[in-house]
Amino acid sequence: MDPIEQVTDRVNNLLRQMTLEEKIGQLTQLGQYIPDTVPIDDRVRRGQVGSILWLSDPAEINRLQHMAVEQSRLHIPLLFGLDVIHGFRTIFPIPLALAASWDPELVEKVQAVAAREASACGINWTFAPMVDIARDARWGRIIEGAGEDPFLGAAIARAQVRGFQGAEMGSPGHVLACAKHFAGYGAADGGRDYDSAYLPEGLLRNVYLPPFHAALEAGVGTFMSAYMDLNDVPATGNRFLLEQVLRREWNFRGFVVSDAAAVGDLATHGFARDPQDAAFRALTAGVNMDMASRTYLEHLAASVQNGSLPVAVIDEAVRPILATKIQMGLFEHPYIDESQIQRILDTPEHRQLARIAAQRSAVLLRNEGQLLPLKMQSVKSLAVIGPLADSQQDLLSSWAMQGNPTDVVTIVQGLHNKVGSNVQIEYAQGVEISRQYPSMFDALMGRSQPVPWTDAQSQAEFGRAVELAGRSDLVVLVVGELANMSGELASQSSLDLPGRQVELVKAVAATSRPIVLVLVNGRPLNLSQVVEHVPAILEVWHPGVEGGNAVADLLWGDMTPGGKLTVSWPRSAGQCPIYYAHNLTHQPDTSPMFTSRYWDMASSPLYPFGFGLSYTTFAYSNVCLDRAEARRGETLNVSVDVENTGERPGDEVVQVYSHQRAGSASRPVQELKGFCRIALAPGEKKTVQFALGPGELSFWSPTESKWVQEAETFDVWVGGDSMATLHMMFKIV
Ligand code: NOJ
């Protein structure tokens, strides 16, 4: 028997012996924090649970697993699922930052470490990667994805799946991955979390689905259905998404889990009549496992008993869950060795990777007069100012629950580590920032809101910061947002720097000291009021445990920033949604009539997609296409020479964009179709090649209702960001 037949055989064998209750049990994931009238031990022994959510205590995981394997009738092991998003104990930069590295290999390594640490503690399933396209910075969960672009999003999705799952399902030290949230969650109206998304099929297929498809191609074992309504049908009851696209068109063989409580919520949406209807609709739409609502457990059997739901439908839903457990080797190796955990968590190698990841994720947005890198000769006293400069918690993020804030090297600490006694460093917080109401994660973690400063304290702290700036050679001003200001249920109507941070920047700037603004945040923020006051801006995001050391490496020039934005950076929230791959319209941006689509501000972003500066300079030359014409289905090759023309080693992210000039639908002004991050020593030149084949040149045509590659003329640009000007043309015939 081949391995697939063997798995099917074992699944059939189990299914034959299972009662209806045990089958529904496999479709049920119970939540650690969800109150239940029946003790979890009883449910496990009775085979009423297939998976457990949010449990992360290794001893408890082992205890329950022993119970499932030794005391349940059919000895089926449990899956332990947790949100391991950008690290488990060793917390790496947030996913939006990791994507800004434009380095899929790095992303794969990071998620492999996350998997190693999580699996050592008994977690065998992560609810990641989050591959939702996000084009609206108001949406708090923009932090969890790779940004606005489907091509880059697809590459980062593949890398994450490989990192989490390893070479194949069941690779030791790896975990099952889950592509979420299927699909369209990032398009929530107004950037408001959970709000409805309306996506025409062309936009859905051309922009929002490709990263999911890429995850599937990389072998992702599970998908998570999203919370929101997509075109008025909740994603968790959406047959078009789950049945038509995922199973029929894409031939997905793994299983789908709902988002937490989303099955029961089908009634809350005003879609299902009641919980029984909700369970029926989710299951028959294609959701195999109910996360944390117990709606399947409590209501599916009734539909079988009244004859509306054939048991065969339940069997089909159970099959891929059992198959996954078998393929993961869980029946053979259900337990973890708790004595090994300490050896695996937070090792020096993991921390080193966290430092590299933070260095490579940083994006240099501004560097007037080459203020950066800092020079020891001219900086003898350094003021480090701002509410995020010495914070440990805020270098992590909302999804960092197993991380330990005390592991974090703050920016103040990192700078001390770097310069020792050569530079005198002093710190002043200046202002405090806080949310208006506690975040969901603070509530979950039992964190209390800090006690606000009194007016007198605020005045004194502000004054102290400005006074410190005035007597220092240089100021590193660390501003942005707290970790709890982005993430789930953390959307914002404004992108302004919270609290009195703008005032602080202006007051510090008034001292005429040179300022390096370091941004710690999970989303683009409105910099329009501060950008002119600061010569240098380094975006470091929520950079993780080694954030402070990485920032010091970058500021002092031991590393050259090479990250690039994966989101267009708006001038203000009023521009959202904003993205580079928009259509030409009847009055394109290049038309002489065109000034702006707004009368009160430019409609271009403050910083474009793909943008990021370096301490060195790069020259592009010799760009060529191997032919000016190709037939449909053929591949053209673009090549370009890139030379480091500066005096420092540095990395450049070479990017290729294309545009189809006419066709069955209007096509975006430009779309990313290739990228490559290369390292160049001073004076070094490399030739970079990209292939443009049918995969890059096809799109889903709304007029044809299918994927097409059209015989048309195309533009192609090569350069270091989406404003690239090196241009060529070719024809598909
Ligand atoms: C809700 C979130 O939307 C999802 O991303 C997460 O995986 C689940 N909760 C489980 O924590």
mmCIF file of N, CA and C in Angstrom, residues 83 85-92 94 393 395-405 441 445 447 483 544:
data_model
loop_
_atom_site.group_PDB
_atom_site.id
_atom_site.type_symbol
_atom_site.label_atom_id
_atom_site.label_comp_id
_atom_site.label_asym_id
_atom_site.label_seq_id
_atom_site.Cartn_x
_atom_site.Cartn_y
_atom_site.Cartn_z
ATOM 1 N N ASP A 83 -1.995 30.351 18.899
ATOM 2 C CA ASP A 83 -1.542 31.383 17.971
ATOM 3 C C ASP A 83 -0.051 31.650 18.182
ATOM 4 N N ILE A 85 2.493 33.312 16.350
ATOM 5 C CA ILE A 85 2.397 34.185 15.184
ATOM 6 C C ILE A 85 3.765 34.692 14.745
ATOM 7 N N HIS A 86 4.558 35.134 15.692
ATOM 8 C CA HIS A 86 5.923 35.574 15.340
ATOM 9 C C HIS A 86 6.869 35.205 16.484
ATOM 10 N N GLY A 87 6.809 33.941 16.816
ATOM 11 C CA GLY A 87 7.664 33.439 17.890
ATOM 12 C C GLY A 87 6.821 32.849 18.992
ATOM 13 N N PHE A 88 7.467 31.994 19.777
ATOM 14 C CA PHE A 88 6.765 31.372 20.904
ATOM 15 C C PHE A 88 7.328 32.002 22.163
ATOM 16 N N ARG A 89 8.505 31.559 22.618
ATOM 17 C CA ARG A 89 9.157 32.246 23.733
ATOM 18 C C ARG A 89 10.098 33.333 23.191
ATOM 19 N N THR A 90 10.884 32.956 22.175
ATOM 20 C CA THR A 90 11.725 33.966 21.527
ATOM 21 C C THR A 90 10.833 34.746 20.573
ATOM 22 N N ILE A 91 10.525 35.979 20.921
ATOM 23 C CA ILE A 91 9.608 36.745 20.080
ATOM 24 C C ILE A 91 10.389 37.526 19.017
ATOM 25 N N PHE A 92 9.971 37.311 17.783
ATOM 26 C CA PHE A 92 10.586 37.947 16.621
ATOM 27 C C PHE A 92 9.804 39.211 16.250
ATOM 28 N N ILE A 94 7.133 41.580 14.412
ATOM 29 C CA ILE A 94 5.765 41.263 13.970
ATOM 30 C C ILE A 94 5.781 40.850 12.491
ATOM 31 N N GLN A 393 7.592 45.594 27.135
ATOM 32 C CA GLN A 393 6.334 45.035 26.648
ATOM 33 C C GLN A 393 6.052 45.451 25.200
ATOM 34 N N LEU A 395 7.972 46.248 22.730
ATOM 35 C CA LEU A 395 8.777 45.740 21.613
ATOM 36 C C LEU A 395 8.248 44.372 21.191
ATOM 37 N N LEU A 396 7.349 43.811 21.994
ATOM 38 C CA LEU A 396 6.683 42.563 21.598
ATOM 39 C C LEU A 396 5.441 42.979 20.803
ATOM 40 N N SER A 397 4.340 42.299 20.942
ATOM 41 C CA SER A 397 3.107 42.766 20.302
ATOM 42 C C SER A 397 1.969 42.040 20.971
ATOM 43 N N SER A 398 0.762 42.214 20.452
ATOM 44 C CA SER A 398 -0.376 41.573 21.119
ATOM 45 C C SER A 398 -0.250 40.042 21.111
ATOM 46 N N TRP A 399 0.190 39.461 19.982
ATOM 47 C CA TRP A 399 0.324 37.997 19.935
ATOM 48 C C TRP A 399 1.708 37.576 20.416
ATOM 49 N N ALA A 400 1.976 37.753 21.659
ATOM 50 C CA ALA A 400 3.297 37.350 22.143
ATOM 51 C C ALA A 400 3.116 36.823 23.552
ATOM 52 N N MET A 401 2.018 36.081 23.734
ATOM 53 C CA MET A 401 1.650 35.715 25.105
ATOM 54 C C MET A 401 2.631 34.778 25.794
ATOM 55 N N GLN A 402 3.355 33.977 25.033
ATOM 56 C CA GLN A 402 4.314 33.081 25.669
ATOM 57 C C GLN A 402 5.685 33.748 25.774
ATOM 58 N N GLY A 403 5.787 34.935 25.168
ATOM 59 C CA GLY A 403 7.024 35.694 25.300
ATOM 60 C C GLY A 403 7.091 36.267 26.707
ATOM 61 N N ASN A 404 8.298 36.557 27.131
ATOM 62 C CA ASN A 404 8.460 37.099 28.469
ATOM 63 C C ASN A 404 9.033 38.505 28.340
ATOM 64 N N PRO A 405 8.246 39.531 28.724
ATOM 65 C CA PRO A 405 8.744 40.904 28.540
ATOM 66 C C PRO A 405 10.125 41.117 29.152
ATOM 67 N N PHE A 441 -6.497 41.704 24.635
ATOM 68 C CA PHE A 441 -5.359 40.922 25.096
ATOM 69 C C PHE A 441 -4.963 41.295 26.522
ATOM 70 N N MET A 445 -4.802 38.649 29.502
ATOM 71 C CA MET A 445 -3.566 38.432 30.253
ATOM 72 C C MET A 445 -3.654 39.012 31.668
ATOM 73 N N ARG A 447 -3.679 42.085 32.488
ATOM 74 C CA ARG A 447 -2.820 43.263 32.670
ATOM 75 C C ARG A 447 -3.693 44.460 33.007
ATOM 76 N N ALA A 483 2.052 48.189 22.205
ATOM 77 C CA ALA A 483 1.740 46.889 21.615
ATOM 78 C C ALA A 483 0.230 46.650 21.577
ATOM 79 N N GLY A 544 10.538 42.797 18.587
ATOM 80 C CA GLY A 544 10.813 41.540 19.280
ATOM 81 C C GLY A 544 11.888 41.660 20.342
#
